[in-house]
mmCIF file of C-alpha atoms in Angstrom:
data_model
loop_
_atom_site.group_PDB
_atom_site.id
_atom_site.type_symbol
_atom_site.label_atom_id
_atom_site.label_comp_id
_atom_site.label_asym_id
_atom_site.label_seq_id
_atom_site.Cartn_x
_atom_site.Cartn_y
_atom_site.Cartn_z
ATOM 1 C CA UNK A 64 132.672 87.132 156.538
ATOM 2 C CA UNK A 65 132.369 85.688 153.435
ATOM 3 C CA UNK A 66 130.028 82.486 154.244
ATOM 4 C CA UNK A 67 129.955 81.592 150.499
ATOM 5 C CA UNK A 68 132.844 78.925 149.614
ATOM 6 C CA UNK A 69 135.049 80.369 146.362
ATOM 7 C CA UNK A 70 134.015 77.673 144.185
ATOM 8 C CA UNK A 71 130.162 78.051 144.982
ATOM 9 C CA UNK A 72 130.542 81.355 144.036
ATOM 10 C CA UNK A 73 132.916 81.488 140.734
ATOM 11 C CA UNK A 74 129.645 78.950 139.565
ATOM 12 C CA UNK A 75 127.267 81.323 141.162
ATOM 13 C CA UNK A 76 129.167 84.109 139.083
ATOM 14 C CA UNK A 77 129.223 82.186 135.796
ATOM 15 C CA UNK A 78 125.133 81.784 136.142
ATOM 16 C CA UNK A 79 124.362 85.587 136.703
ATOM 17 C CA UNK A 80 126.618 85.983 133.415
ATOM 18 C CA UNK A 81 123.689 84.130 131.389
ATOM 19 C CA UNK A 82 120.702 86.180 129.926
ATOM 20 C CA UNK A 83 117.785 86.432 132.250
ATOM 21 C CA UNK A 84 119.017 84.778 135.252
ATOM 22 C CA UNK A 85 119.541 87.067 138.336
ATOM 23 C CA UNK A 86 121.604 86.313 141.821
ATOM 24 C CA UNK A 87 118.626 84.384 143.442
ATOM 25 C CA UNK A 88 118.488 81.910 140.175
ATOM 26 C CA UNK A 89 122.028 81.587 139.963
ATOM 27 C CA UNK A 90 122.098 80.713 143.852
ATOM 28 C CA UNK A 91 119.728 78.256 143.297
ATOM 29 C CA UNK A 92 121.242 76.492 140.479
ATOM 30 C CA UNK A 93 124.831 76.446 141.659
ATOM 31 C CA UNK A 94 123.424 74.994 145.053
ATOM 32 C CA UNK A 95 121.348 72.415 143.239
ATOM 33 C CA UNK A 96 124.111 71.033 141.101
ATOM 34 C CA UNK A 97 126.654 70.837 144.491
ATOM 35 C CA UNK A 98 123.426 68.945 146.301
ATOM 36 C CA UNK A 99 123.729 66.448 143.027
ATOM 37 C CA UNK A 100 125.961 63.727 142.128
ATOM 38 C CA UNK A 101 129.251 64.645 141.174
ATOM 39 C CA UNK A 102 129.013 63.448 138.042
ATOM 40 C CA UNK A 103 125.950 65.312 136.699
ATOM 41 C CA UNK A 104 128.115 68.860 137.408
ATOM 42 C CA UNK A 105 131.305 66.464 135.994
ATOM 43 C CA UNK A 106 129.266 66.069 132.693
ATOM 44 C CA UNK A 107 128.139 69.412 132.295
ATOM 45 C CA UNK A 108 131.421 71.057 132.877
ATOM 46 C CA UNK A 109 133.029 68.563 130.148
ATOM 47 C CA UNK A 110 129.783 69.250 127.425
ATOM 48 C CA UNK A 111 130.783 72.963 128.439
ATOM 49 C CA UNK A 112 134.433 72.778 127.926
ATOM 50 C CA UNK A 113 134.123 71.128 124.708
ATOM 51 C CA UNK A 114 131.369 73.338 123.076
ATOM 52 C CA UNK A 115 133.472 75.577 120.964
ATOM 53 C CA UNK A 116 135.812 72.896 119.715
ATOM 54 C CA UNK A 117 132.745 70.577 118.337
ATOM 55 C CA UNK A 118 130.732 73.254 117.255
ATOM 56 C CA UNK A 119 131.542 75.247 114.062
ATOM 57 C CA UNK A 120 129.838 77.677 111.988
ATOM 58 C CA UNK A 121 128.244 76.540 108.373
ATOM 59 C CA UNK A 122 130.293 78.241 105.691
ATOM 60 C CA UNK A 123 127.286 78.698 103.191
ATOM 61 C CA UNK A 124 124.947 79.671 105.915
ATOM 62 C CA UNK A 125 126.573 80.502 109.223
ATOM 63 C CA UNK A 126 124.498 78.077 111.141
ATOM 64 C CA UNK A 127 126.005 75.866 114.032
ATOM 65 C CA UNK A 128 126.973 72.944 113.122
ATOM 66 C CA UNK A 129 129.591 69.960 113.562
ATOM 67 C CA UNK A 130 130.487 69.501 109.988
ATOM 68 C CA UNK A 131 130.755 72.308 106.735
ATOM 69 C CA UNK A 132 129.116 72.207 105.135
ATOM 70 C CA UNK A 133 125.741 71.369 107.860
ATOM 71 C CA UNK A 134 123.816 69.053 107.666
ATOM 72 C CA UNK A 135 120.867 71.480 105.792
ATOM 73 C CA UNK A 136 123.051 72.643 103.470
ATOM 74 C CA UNK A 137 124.453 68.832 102.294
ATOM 75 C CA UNK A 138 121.072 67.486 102.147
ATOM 76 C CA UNK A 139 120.465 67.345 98.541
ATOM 77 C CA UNK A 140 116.576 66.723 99.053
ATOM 78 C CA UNK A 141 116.358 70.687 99.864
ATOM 79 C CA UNK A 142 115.435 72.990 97.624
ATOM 80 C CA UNK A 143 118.720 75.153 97.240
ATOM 81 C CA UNK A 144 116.619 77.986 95.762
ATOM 82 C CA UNK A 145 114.715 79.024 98.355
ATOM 83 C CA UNK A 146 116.455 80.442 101.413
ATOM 84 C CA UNK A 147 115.187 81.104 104.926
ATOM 85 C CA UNK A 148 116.893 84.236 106.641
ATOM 86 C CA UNK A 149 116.591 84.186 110.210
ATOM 87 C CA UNK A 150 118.414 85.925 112.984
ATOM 88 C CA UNK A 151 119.833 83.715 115.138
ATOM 89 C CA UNK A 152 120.301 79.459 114.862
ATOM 90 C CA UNK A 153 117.203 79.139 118.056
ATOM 91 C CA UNK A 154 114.945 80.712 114.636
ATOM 92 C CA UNK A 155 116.407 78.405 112.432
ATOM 93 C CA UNK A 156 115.404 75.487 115.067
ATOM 94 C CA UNK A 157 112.039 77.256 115.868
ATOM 95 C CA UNK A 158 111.464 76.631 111.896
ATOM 96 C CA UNK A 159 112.041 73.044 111.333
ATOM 97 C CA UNK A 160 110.405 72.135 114.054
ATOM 98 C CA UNK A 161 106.593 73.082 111.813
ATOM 99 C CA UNK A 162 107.984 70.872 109.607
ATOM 100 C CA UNK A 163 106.681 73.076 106.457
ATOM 101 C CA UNK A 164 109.937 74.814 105.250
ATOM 102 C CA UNK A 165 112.115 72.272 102.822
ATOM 103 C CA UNK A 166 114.298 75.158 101.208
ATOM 104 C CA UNK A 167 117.778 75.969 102.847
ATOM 105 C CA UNK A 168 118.865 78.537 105.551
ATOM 106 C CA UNK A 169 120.992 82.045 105.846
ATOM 107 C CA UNK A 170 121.794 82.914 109.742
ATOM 108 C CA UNK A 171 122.234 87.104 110.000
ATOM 109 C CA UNK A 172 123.054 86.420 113.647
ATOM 110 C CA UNK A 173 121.869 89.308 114.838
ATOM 111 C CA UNK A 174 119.662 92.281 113.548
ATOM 112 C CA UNK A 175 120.462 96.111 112.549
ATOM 113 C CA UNK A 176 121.037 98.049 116.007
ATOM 114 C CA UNK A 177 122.714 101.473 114.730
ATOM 115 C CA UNK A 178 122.802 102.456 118.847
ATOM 116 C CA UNK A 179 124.728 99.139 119.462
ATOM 117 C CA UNK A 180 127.350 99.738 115.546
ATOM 118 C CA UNK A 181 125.275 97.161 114.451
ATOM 119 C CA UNK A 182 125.389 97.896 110.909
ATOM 120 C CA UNK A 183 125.068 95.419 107.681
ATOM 121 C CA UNK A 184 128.641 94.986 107.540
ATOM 122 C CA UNK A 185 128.137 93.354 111.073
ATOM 123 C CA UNK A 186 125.762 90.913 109.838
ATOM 124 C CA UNK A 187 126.030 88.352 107.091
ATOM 125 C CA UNK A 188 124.364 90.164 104.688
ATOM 126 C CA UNK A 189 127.155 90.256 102.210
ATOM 127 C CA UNK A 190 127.153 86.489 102.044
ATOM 128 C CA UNK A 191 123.928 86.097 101.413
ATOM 129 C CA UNK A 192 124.069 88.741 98.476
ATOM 130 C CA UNK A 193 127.057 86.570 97.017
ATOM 131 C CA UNK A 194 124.983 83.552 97.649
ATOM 132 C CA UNK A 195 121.503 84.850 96.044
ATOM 133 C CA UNK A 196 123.873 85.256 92.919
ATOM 134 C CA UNK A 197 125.919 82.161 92.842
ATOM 135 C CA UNK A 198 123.450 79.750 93.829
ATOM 136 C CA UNK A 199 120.614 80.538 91.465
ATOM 137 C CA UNK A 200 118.184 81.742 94.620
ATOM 138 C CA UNK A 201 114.706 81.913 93.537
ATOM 139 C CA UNK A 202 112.515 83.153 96.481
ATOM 140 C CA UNK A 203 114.133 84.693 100.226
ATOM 141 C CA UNK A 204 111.608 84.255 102.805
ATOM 142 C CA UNK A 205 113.134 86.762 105.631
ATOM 143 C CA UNK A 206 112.079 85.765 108.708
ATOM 144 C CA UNK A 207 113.029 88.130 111.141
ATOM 145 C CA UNK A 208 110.573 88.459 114.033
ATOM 146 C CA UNK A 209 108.625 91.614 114.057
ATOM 147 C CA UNK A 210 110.137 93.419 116.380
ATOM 148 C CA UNK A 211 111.352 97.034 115.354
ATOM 149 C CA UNK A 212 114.669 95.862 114.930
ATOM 150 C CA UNK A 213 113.406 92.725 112.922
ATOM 151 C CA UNK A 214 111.429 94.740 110.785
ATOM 152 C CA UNK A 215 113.841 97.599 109.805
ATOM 153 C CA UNK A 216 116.394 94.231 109.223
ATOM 154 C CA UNK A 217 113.743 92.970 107.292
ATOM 155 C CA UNK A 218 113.073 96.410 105.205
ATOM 156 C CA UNK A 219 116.950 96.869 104.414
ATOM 157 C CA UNK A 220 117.075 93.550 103.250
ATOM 158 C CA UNK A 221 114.330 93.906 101.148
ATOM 159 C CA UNK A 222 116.020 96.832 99.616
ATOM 160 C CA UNK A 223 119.152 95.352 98.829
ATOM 161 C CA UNK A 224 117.862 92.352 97.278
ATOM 162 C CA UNK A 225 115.551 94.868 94.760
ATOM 163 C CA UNK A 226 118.377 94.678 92.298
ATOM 164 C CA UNK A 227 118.737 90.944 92.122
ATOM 165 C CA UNK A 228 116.915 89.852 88.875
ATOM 166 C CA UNK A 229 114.286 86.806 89.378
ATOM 167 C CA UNK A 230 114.266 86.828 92.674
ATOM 168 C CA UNK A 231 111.169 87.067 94.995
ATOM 169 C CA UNK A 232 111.638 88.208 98.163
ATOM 170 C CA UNK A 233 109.085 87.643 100.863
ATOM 171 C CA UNK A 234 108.310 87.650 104.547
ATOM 172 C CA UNK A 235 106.459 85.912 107.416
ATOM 173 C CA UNK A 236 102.444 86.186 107.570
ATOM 174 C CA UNK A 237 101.672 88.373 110.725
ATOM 175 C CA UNK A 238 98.266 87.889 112.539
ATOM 176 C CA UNK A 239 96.525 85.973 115.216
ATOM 177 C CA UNK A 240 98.604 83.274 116.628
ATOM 178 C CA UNK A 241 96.595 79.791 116.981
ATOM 179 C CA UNK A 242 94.979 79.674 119.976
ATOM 180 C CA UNK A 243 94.520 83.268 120.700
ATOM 181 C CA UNK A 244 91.206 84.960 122.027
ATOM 182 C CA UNK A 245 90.296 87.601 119.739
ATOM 183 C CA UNK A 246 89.851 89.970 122.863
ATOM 184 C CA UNK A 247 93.508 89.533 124.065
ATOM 185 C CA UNK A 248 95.315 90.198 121.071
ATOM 186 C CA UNK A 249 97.146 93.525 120.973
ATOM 187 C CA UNK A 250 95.683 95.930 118.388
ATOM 188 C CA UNK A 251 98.334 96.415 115.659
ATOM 189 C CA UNK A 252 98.315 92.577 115.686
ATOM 190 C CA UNK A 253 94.486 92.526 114.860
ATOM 191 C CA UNK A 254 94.359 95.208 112.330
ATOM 192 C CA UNK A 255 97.390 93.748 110.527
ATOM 193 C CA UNK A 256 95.223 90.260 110.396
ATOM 194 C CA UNK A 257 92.430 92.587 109.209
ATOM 195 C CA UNK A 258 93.904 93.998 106.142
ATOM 196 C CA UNK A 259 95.472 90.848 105.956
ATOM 197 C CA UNK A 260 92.389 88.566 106.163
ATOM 198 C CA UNK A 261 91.806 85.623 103.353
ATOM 199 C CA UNK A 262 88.870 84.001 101.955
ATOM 200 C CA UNK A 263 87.331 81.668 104.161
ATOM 201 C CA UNK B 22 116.860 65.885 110.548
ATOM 202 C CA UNK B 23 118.413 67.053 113.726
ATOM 203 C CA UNK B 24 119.073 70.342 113.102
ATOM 204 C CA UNK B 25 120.505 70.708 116.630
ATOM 205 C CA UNK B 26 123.965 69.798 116.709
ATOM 206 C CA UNK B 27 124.666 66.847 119.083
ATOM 207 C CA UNK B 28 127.281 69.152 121.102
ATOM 208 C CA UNK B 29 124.674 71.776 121.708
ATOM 209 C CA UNK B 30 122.107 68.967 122.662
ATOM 210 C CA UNK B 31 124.021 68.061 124.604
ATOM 211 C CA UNK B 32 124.286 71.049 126.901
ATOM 212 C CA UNK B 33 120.803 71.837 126.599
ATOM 213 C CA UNK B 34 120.024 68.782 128.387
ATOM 214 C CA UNK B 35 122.765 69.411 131.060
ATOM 215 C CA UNK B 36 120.773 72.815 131.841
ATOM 216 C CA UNK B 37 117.236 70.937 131.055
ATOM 217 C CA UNK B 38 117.620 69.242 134.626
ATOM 218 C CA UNK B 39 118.463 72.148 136.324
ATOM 219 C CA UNK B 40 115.111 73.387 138.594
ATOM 220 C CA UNK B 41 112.838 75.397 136.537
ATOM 221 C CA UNK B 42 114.355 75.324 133.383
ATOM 222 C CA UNK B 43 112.654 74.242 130.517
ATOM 223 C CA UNK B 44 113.204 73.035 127.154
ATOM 224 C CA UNK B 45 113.233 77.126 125.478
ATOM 225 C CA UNK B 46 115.055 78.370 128.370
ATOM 226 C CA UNK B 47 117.656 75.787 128.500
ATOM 227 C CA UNK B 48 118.037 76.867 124.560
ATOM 228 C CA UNK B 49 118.328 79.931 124.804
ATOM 229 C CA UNK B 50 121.258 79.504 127.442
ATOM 230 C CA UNK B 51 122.904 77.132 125.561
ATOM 231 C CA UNK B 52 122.929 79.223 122.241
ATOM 232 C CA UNK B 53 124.100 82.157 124.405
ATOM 233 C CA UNK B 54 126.761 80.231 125.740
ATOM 234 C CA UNK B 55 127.938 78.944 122.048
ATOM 235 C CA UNK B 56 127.383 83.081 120.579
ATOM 236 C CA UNK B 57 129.831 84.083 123.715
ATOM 237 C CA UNK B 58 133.773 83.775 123.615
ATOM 238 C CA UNK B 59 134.719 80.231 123.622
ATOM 239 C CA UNK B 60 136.215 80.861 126.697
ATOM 240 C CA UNK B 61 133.198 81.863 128.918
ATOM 241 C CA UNK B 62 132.072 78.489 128.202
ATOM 242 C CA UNK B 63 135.750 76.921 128.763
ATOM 243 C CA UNK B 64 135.875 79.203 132.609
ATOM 244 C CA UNK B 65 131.973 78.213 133.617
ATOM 245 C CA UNK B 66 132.414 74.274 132.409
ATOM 246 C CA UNK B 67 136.316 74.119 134.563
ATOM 247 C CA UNK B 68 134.236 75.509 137.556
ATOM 248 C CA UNK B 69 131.996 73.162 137.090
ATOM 249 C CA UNK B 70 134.080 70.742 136.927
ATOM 250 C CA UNK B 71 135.859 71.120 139.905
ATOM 251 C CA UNK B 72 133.166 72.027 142.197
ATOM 252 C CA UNK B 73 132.397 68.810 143.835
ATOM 253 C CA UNK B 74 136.375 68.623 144.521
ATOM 254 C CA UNK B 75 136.692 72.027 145.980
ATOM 255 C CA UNK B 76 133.633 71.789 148.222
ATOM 256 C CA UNK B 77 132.973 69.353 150.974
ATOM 257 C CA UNK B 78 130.473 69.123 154.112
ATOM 258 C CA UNK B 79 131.610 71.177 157.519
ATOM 259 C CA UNK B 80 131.546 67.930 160.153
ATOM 260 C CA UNK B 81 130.193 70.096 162.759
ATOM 261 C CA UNK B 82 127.352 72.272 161.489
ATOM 262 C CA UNK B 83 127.140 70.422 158.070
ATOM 263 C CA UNK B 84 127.666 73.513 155.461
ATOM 264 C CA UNK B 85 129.577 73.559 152.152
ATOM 265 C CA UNK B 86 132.567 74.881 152.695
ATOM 266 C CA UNK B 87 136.266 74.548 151.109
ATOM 267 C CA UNK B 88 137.626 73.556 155.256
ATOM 268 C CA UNK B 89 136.632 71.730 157.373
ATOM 269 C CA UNK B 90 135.265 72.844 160.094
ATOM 270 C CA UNK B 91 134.299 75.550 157.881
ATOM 271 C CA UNK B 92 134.489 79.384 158.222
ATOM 272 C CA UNK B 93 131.788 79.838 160.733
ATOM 273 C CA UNK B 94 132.507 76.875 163.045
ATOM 274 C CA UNK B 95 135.908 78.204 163.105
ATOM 275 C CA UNK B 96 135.391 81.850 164.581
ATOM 276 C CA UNK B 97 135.824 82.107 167.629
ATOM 277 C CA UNK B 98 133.917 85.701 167.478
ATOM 278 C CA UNK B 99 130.750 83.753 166.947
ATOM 279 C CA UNK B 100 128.446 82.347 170.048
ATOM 280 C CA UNK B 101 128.877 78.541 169.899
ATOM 281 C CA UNK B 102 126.188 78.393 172.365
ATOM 282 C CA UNK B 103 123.164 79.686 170.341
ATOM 283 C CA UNK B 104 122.762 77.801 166.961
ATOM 284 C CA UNK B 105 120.473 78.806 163.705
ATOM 285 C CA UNK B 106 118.889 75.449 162.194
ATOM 286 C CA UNK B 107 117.959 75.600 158.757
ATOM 287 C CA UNK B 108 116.935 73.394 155.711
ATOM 288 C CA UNK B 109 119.747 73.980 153.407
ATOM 289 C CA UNK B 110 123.007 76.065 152.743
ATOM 290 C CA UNK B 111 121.287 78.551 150.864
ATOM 291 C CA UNK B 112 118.848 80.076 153.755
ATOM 292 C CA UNK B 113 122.584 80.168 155.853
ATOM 293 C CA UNK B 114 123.396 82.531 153.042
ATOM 294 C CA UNK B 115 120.141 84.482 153.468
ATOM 295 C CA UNK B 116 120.695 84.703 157.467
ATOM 296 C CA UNK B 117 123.843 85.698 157.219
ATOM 297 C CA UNK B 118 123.446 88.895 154.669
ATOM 298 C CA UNK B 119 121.202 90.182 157.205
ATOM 299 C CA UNK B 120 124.251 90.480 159.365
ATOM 300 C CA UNK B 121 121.994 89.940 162.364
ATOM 301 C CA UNK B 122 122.442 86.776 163.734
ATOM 302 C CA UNK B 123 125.908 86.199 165.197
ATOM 303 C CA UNK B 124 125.513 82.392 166.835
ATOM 304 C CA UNK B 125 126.900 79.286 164.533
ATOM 305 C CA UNK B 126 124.399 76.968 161.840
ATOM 306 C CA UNK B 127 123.331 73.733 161.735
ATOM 307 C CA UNK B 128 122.510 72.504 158.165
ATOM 308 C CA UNK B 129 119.338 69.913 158.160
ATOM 309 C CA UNK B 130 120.147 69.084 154.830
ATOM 310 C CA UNK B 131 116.173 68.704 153.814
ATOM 311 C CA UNK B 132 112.930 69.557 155.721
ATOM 312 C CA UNK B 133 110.666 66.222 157.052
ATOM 313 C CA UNK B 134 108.723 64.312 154.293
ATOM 314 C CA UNK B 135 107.743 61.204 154.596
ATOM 315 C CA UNK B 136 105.810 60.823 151.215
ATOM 316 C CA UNK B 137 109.524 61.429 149.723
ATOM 317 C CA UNK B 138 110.725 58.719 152.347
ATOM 318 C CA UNK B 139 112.431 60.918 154.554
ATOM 319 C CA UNK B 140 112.420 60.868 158.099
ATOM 320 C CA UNK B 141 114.305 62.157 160.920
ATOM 321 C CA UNK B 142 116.995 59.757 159.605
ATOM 322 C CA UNK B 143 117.802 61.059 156.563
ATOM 323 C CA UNK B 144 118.303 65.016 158.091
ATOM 324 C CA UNK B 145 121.214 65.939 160.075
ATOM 325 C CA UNK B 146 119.096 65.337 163.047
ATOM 326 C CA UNK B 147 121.021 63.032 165.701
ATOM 327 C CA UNK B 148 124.214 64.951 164.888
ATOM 328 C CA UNK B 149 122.251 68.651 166.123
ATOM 329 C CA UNK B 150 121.077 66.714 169.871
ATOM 330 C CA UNK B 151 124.877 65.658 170.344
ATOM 331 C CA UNK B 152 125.928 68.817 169.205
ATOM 332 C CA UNK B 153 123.838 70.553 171.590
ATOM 333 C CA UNK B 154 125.111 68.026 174.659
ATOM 334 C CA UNK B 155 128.578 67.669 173.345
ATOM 335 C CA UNK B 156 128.665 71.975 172.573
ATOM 336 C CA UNK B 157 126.885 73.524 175.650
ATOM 337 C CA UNK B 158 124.397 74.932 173.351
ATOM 338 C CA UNK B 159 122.018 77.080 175.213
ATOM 339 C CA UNK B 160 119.537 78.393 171.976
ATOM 340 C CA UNK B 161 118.215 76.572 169.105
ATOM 341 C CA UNK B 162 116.938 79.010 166.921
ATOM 342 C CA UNK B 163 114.746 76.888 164.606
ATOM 343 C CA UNK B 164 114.582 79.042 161.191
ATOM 344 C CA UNK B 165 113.118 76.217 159.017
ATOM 345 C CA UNK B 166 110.337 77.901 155.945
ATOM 346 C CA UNK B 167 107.245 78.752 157.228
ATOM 347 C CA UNK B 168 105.410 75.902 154.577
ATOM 348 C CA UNK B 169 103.739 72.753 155.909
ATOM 349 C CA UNK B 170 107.002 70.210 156.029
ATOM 350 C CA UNK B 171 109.208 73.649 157.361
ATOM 351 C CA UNK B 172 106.497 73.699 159.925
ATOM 352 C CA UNK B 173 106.578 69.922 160.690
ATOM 353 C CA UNK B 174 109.733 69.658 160.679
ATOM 354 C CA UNK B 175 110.195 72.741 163.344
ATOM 355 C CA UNK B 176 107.646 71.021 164.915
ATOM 356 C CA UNK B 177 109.502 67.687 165.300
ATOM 357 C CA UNK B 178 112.626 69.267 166.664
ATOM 358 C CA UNK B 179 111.028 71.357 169.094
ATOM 359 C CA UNK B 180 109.859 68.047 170.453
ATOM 360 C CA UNK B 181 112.694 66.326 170.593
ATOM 361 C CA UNK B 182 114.954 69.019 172.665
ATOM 362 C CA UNK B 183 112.459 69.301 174.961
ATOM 363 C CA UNK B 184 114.418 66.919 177.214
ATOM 364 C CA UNK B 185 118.034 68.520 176.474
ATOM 365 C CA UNK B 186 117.818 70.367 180.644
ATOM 366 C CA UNK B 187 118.481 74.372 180.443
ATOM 367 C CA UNK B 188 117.864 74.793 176.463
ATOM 368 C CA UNK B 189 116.031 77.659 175.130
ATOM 369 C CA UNK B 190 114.382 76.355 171.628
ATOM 370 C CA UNK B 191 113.294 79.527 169.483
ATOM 371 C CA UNK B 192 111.159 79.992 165.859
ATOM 372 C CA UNK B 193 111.876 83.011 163.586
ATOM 373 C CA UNK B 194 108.959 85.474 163.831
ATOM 374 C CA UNK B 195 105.771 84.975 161.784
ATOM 375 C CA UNK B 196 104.196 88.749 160.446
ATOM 376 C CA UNK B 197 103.715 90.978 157.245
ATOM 377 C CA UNK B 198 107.111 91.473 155.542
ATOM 378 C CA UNK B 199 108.296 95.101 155.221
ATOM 379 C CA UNK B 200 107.210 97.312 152.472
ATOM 380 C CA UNK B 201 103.924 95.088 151.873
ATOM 381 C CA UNK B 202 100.655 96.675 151.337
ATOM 382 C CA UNK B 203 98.381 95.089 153.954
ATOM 383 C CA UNK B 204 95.097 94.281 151.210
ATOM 384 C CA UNK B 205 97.275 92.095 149.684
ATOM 385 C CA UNK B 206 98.618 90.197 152.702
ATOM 386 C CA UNK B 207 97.315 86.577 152.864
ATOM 387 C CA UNK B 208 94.826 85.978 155.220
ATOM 388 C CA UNK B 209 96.837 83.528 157.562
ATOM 389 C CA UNK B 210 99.810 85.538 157.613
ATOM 390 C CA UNK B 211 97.597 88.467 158.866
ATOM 391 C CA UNK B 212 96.251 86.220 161.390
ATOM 392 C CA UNK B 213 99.237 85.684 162.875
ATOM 393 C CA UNK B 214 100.809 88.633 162.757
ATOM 394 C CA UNK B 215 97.524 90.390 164.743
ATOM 395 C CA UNK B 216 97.695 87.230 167.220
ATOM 396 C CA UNK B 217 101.609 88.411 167.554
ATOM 397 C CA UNK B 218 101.150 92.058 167.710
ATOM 398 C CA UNK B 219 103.972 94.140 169.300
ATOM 399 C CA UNK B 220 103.859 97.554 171.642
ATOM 400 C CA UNK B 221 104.317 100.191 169.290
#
């Protein structure tokens, strides 16, 4: 007997479809939102519905946004020509929230996976060839994470953007993260921060 | 600047007050949600929707169900005369994939906490002693957690159907669950399960 009404589970199904979150989680979260006020799983199923209409991608650089150009890209007090590429839009937020980076953004969305056809042509590399060129770019700070497949993204992009006259391409600092004991951090970590150490 | 659009925010907060989700996971679900076909979001946010519509409380035992009385109350197959108590709809789903208990439910709806303000008034309480006069109930099996308001609240109940004449009021079994190593059995649950040791 199925004890499970069909509702509670199409929900239950729709949770297990997310990333990370297995039948227990989904249980729990489909039950908690039917032990809730209607209107709290009346509000979320409306800001769900309406998601893809009010959200757009960026035509210059593919991030989310409710207006094209976004609201990075139309604010004149960044520096045009100096461009951010990150993998996905959560980097892009990750970034502005230090607060240090005042140049513009590029969104890949997604990194080179040759066993998943992820190739360039999948990414928005193109675009941000085209835009290196029209836009008078001056320095690319690729920040993909350093991962393998971040850093092999990283390397091809590096290669391809050899031929573009004046430009400076560079990437991320790796090292200790604030915080961090010494005696916990993984070893290619510390001997990258080793050859990579500064004047104190 | 808000470089989150207000759609997305949105959402993010909608999964923010879900149980155990935090600020980075409720991102991350929300930007998978926006990468995925816009009509995963559209399915998940109808279900949503309509969830609260679909499913409504059994009168007699008190589970969600999409009928009233629901599937359970309604077999006849099942022994009306030896009900399962538990907290909430979700440990119904746990007894029942074990496919060993074949009685009906009763659905407290919370366990006993009177910091929270809630007493035997707020739980399904009165409505399980007529059920068990009105029903010629003859076992109350009391499968509420085995934490400290579970415990109190078992506790409570036991006491008051003490007076119901020719009841038999049962607790699920305390012991070591299968497949643990002993070593790493807590101490009380080892206590009790050599106090309740069985004839091999």
């Amino acid at each position: 007997m199925n004890v499970v009404p069909q509702a509670l589970e199409k929900l239950i199904d729709d949770f297990k479809r997310l990333p990370g979150i297995g039948q227990k989680t989904a249980t729990r979260l489909a039950l908690h939102l039917l032990r809730c006020p209607a209107e709290e799983a009346r509000t979320m199923g409306r800001d769900l519905a309406g998601l893809h209409e009010a959200i757009k991608l960026c035509s210059n650089c593919f991030a989310f946004s409710e207006h094209d150009p976004c609201d990075i890209c139309g604010d004149n007090r960044r520096d045009p020509a100096m461009v951010c590429v990150v993998e996905e839009s959560g980097d892009l937020m990750a970034i502005e929230k230090t607060g240090v980076f005042s140049g513009k953004y590029h969104i890949l969305h997604g990194v080179l996976s040759p066993m998943d056809g992820i190739g360039p042509d999948e990414l928005k590399i193109e675009a941000l060839i085209k835009r290196v060129h029209r836009q008078q770019v001056t320095e690319i700070l690729i920040a993909t994470s350093s991962t393998v497949p971040g850093e092999a993204t990283a390397a091809y992009l590096s290669n391809r953007l050899q031929g573009c006259s004046g430009l400076k391409v560079t990437r991320l600092a790796c090292g200790i993260p604030i915080g961090m004991d010494i005696k916990y951090a993984d070893e290619l970590t510390l001997g990258r921060a080793i050859e990579a150490r500064k004047k104190a």
